[in-house]
Every structure is written in C-alpha cells, then in structure tokens.
Short mmCIF file of C-alpha atoms and ligand atoms in Angstrom, two decimals:
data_model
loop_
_atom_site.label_atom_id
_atom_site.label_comp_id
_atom_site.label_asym_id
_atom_site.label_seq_id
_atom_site.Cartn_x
_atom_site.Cartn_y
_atom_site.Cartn_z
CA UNK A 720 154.98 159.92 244.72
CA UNK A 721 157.62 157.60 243.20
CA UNK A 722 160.25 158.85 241.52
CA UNK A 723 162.02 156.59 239.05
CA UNK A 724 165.24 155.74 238.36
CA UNK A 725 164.97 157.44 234.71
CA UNK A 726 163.28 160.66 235.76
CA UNK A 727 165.24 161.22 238.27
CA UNK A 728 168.42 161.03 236.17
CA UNK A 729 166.46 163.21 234.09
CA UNK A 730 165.60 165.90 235.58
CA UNK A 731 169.50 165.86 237.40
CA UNK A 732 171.02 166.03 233.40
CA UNK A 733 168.68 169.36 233.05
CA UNK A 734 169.75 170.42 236.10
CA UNK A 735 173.42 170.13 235.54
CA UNK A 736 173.15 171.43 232.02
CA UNK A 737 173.20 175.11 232.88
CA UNK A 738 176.87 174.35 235.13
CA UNK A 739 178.27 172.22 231.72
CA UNK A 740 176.93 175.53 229.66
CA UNK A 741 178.86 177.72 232.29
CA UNK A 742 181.88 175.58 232.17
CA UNK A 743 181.94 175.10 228.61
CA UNK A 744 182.01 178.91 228.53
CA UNK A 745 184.30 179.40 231.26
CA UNK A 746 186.89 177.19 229.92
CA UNK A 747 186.46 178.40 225.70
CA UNK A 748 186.94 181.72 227.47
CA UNK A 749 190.10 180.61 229.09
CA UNK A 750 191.47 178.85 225.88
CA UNK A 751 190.58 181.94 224.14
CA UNK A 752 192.60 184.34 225.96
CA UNK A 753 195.48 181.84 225.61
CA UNK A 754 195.28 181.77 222.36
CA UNK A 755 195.57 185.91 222.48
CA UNK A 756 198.39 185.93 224.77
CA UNK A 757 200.28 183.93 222.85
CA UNK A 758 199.61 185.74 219.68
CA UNK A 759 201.66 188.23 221.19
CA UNK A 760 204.47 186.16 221.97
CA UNK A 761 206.97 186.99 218.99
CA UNK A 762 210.16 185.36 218.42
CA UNK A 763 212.83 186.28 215.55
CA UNK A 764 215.22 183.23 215.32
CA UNK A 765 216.72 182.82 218.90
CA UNK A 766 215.48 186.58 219.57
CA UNK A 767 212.73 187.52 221.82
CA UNK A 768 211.06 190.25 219.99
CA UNK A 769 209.07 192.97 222.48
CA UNK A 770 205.77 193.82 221.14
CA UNK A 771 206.73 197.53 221.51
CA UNK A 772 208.78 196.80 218.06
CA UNK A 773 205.79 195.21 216.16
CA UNK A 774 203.86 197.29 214.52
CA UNK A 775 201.37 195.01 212.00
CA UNK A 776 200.20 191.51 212.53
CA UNK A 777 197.96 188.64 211.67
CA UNK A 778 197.22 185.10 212.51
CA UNK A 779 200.11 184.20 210.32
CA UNK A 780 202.93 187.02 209.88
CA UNK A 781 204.41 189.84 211.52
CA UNK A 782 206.21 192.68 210.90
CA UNK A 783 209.03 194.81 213.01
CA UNK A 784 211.21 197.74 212.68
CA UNK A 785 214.73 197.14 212.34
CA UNK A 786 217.61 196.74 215.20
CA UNK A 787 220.43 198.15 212.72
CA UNK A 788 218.32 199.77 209.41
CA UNK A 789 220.25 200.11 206.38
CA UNK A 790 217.98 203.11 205.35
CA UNK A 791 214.75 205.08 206.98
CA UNK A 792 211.66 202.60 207.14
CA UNK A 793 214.18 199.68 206.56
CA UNK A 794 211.98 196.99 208.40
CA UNK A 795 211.20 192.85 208.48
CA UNK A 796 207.91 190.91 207.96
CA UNK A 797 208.32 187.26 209.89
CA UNK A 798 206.24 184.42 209.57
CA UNK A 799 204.83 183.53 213.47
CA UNK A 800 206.06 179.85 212.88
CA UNK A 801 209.93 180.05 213.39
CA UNK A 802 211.50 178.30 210.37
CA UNK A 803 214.74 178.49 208.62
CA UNK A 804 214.13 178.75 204.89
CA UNK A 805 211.66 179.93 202.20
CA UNK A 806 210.59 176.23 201.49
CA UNK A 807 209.65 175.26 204.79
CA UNK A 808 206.45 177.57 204.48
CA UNK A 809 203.11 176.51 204.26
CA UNK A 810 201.25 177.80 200.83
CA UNK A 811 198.72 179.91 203.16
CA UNK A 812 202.04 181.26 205.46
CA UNK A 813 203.87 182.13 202.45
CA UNK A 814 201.21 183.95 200.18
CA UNK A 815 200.03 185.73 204.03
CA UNK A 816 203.61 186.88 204.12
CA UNK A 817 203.74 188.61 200.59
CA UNK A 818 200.53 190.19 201.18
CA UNK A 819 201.20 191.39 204.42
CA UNK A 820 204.89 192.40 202.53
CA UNK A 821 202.89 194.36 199.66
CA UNK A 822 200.68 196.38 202.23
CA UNK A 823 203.70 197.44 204.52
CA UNK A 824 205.50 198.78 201.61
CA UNK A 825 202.87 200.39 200.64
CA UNK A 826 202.42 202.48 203.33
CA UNK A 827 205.95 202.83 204.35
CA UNK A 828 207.03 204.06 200.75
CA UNK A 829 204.46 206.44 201.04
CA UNK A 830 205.52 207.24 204.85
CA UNK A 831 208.41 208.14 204.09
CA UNK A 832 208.46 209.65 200.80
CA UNK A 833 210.31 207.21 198.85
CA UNK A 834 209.82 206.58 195.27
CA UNK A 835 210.87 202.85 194.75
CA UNK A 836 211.19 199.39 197.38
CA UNK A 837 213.45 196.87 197.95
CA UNK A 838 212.12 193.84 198.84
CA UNK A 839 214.87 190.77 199.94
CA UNK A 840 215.22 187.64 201.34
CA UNK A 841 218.77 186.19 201.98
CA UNK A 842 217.48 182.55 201.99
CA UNK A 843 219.92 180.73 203.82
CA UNK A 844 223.69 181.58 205.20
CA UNK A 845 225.45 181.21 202.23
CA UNK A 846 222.58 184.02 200.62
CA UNK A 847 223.46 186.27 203.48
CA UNK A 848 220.74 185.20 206.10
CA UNK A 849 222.32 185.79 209.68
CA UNK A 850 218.95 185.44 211.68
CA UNK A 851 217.87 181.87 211.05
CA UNK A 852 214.26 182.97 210.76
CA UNK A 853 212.63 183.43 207.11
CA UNK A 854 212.22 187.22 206.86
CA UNK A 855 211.66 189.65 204.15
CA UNK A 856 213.34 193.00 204.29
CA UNK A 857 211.40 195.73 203.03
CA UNK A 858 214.13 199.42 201.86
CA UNK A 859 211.89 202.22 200.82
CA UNK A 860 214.22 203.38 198.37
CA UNK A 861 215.16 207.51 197.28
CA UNK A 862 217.27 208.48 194.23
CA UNK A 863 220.65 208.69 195.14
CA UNK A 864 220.26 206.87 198.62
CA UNK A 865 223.22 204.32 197.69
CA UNK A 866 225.42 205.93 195.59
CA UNK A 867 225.76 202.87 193.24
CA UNK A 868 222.11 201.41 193.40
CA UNK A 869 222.75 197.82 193.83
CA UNK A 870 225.26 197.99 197.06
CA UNK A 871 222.60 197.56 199.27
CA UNK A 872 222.34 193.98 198.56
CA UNK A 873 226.22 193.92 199.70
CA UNK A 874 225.14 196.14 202.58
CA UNK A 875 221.65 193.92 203.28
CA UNK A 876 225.13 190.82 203.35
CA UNK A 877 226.50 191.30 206.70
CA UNK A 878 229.62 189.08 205.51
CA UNK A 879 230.65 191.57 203.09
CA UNK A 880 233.24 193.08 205.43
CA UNK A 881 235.24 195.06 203.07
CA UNK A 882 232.15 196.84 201.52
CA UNK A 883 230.91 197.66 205.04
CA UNK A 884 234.27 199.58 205.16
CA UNK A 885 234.36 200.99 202.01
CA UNK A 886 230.40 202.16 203.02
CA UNK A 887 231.05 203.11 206.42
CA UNK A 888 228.35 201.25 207.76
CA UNK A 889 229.49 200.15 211.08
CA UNK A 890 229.83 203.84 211.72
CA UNK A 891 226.28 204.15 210.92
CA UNK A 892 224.42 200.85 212.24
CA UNK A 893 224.94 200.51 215.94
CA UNK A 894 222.17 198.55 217.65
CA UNK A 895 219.16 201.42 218.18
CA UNK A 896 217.53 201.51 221.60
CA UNK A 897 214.09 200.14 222.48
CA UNK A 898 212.95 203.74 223.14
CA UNK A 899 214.29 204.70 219.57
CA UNK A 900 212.48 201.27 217.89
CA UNK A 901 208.88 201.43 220.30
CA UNK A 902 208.63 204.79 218.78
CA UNK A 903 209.13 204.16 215.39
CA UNK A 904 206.71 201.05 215.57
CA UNK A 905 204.02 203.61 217.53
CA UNK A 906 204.08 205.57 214.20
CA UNK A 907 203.81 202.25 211.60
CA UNK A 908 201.18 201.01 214.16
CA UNK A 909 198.56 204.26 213.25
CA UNK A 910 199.09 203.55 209.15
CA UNK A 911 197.34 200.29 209.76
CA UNK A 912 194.62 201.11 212.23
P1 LIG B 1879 219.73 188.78 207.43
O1 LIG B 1879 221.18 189.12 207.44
O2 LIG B 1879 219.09 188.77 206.08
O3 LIG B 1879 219.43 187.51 208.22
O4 LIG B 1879 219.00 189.97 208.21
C1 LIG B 1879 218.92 190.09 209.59
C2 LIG B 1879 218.27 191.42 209.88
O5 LIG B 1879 217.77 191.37 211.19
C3 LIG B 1879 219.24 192.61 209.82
O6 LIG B 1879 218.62 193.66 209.08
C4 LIG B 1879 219.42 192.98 211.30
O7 LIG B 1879 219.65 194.36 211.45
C5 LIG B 1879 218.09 192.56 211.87
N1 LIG B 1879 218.06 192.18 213.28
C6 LIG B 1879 218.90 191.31 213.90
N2 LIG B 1879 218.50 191.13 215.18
C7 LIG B 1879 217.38 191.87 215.35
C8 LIG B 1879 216.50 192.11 216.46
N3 LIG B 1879 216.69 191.54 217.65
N4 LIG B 1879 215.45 192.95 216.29
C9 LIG B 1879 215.26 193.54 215.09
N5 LIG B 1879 216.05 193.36 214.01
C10 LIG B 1879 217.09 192.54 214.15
#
C-alpha cells in the first residue's frame, strides 16, 4: 500500500503528541516548582531572611519576627518585591500588605494578651526607616508597657540615641539568636494554619 506524504505526516503528529503532552507536563512541572522555591526565597533590604523566621505568607507579603523587638510579639510584614518606600507599591501589593497587617495583629494581640496595636511605618530615613525595605511594624501593646505611651515611636527611631539611653534599650535589644526567632515563628506559624 502507498503511503502518502500527508498521512504519513499524519499519523507521525499523533504519534508525537503523547511525548509534546509529556513534555509540556514535564517542563510546567519544572516551572512550577521554581516558582515554589523561589517563593521561599525572602529578602529584607540587603538581608537574607531564613524561612525559619517567617511565619505567614502569600503570593505578595510576608511577615517575620523581629531581630531586636521593642516589646513581646513586636514583628514586620514585608512586601516580597524589595522596594524602598510606601509609593513604590503596586495597589494589589499595598492593600495585600494591610490585610495580611490586620490578620497578624489580630492574632498576635490576642496571642499575647495585649489590649491595643501599634501599627508603623518609618517611610524613608529621615522617618526613621534603617532597613531600606517597606515594612510595617506591628507592637501588641499592654497598659503601662512604655511608661509614657508615645516613646515607642522614639524607641521604633533607631537615631534617637539619647532616648535609647534614657530607655535603656541597648541593654535590652541585643540581636536574638536564630534558635530564639525559629521558635517564636514555629508558634505564629500554628495561629495561621
Ligand atoms: P526601621 O528602623 O523602621 O527600618 O525598622 C527596622 C526593623 O528591622 C527593626 O525593628 C529591626 O530590629 C529589624 N531588623 C533589622 N534587621 C533584621 C533582620 N535581619 N531580621 C529581622 N529583623 C530585623
């Protein structure tokens, strides 16, 4: 029998079709777990942040405990994207970042049986901002925990030298160790699961 030209090309494209399915897979597969690597790739500003201190996440933000806390449950939500200041955000980065703000004060107020939040942003270095990297800080907040209420914004402003004195806060904030920070995040991590 002959074969033409046309049916043989045929019957070679539904032959190959099952390897281009299998590829196809293979290779959306590949891209996929990529992707999920590098959504657990965190960076704060020049820092390379260990996953062990991130305890909440989504496509957009992320949140981690604190290397020097001002107060218990004293933590930072991130965008992914590393940028400088407030404005650079996207509309859908910076409305994912208050939302994902309002649920991890939430449960941290509750966590740790505060009564009251601060939420900040130094926006820029002459607001304070020492990690070039828009973050919100999140301070559940206790009667009394600051004897005048409104120092912690001095405290939460690293370049207020004199205050930090006066507060004793160098005494108190020394860099934490991973053990110390992959713990506390273990313990945020089960209030969102
Ligand atoms: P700001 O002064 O507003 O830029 O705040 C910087 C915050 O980042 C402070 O609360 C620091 O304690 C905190 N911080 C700095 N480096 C790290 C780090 N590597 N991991 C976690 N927190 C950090």
């Amino acid at each position: 029998m002959l074969i033409s030209p046309l049916s043989s090309a045929l019957r070679s494209s539904v032959a190959l079709r099952p390897i281009s399915v299998a590829i196809k897979k293979a290779s959306s597969f590949a891209s996929s777990s990529i992707k999920m690597e590098a959504e657990k790739q965190y960076k704060f500003g020049p820092y390379k942040i260990d996953e062990k201190e991130v305890f909440y996440s989504t496509h957009l933000s992320y949140a981690l405990v604190n290397l020097r806390p001002l107060l218990p449950g004293h933590v930072l939500v991130c965008p992914r994207r590393e940028v400088k200041r407030f404005t650079d955000l996207t509309p859908e980065e910076t409305s994912d970042l208050w939302i994902s703000a309002q649920k991890i004060g939430k449960q941290l107020e509750i966590y740790h049986k505060a009564s009251s939040l601060t939420l900040a942003i130094q926006d820029g270095p002459q607001a304070g901002q020492t990690v070039p990297h828009v973050h919100i800080h999140i301070v559940p907040r206790k009667g009394g925990d600051f004897e005048n209420n409104d120092e912690i914004y001095d405290a939460l402003d690293e370049k207020e030298k004199e205050l930090k004195k006066t507060l004793d806060l160098d005494k108190e904030r020394k860099d934490r160790s991973m053990e110390e920070m992959a713990q506390e995040a273990d313990e945020y991590r089960k209030l969102f699961s």
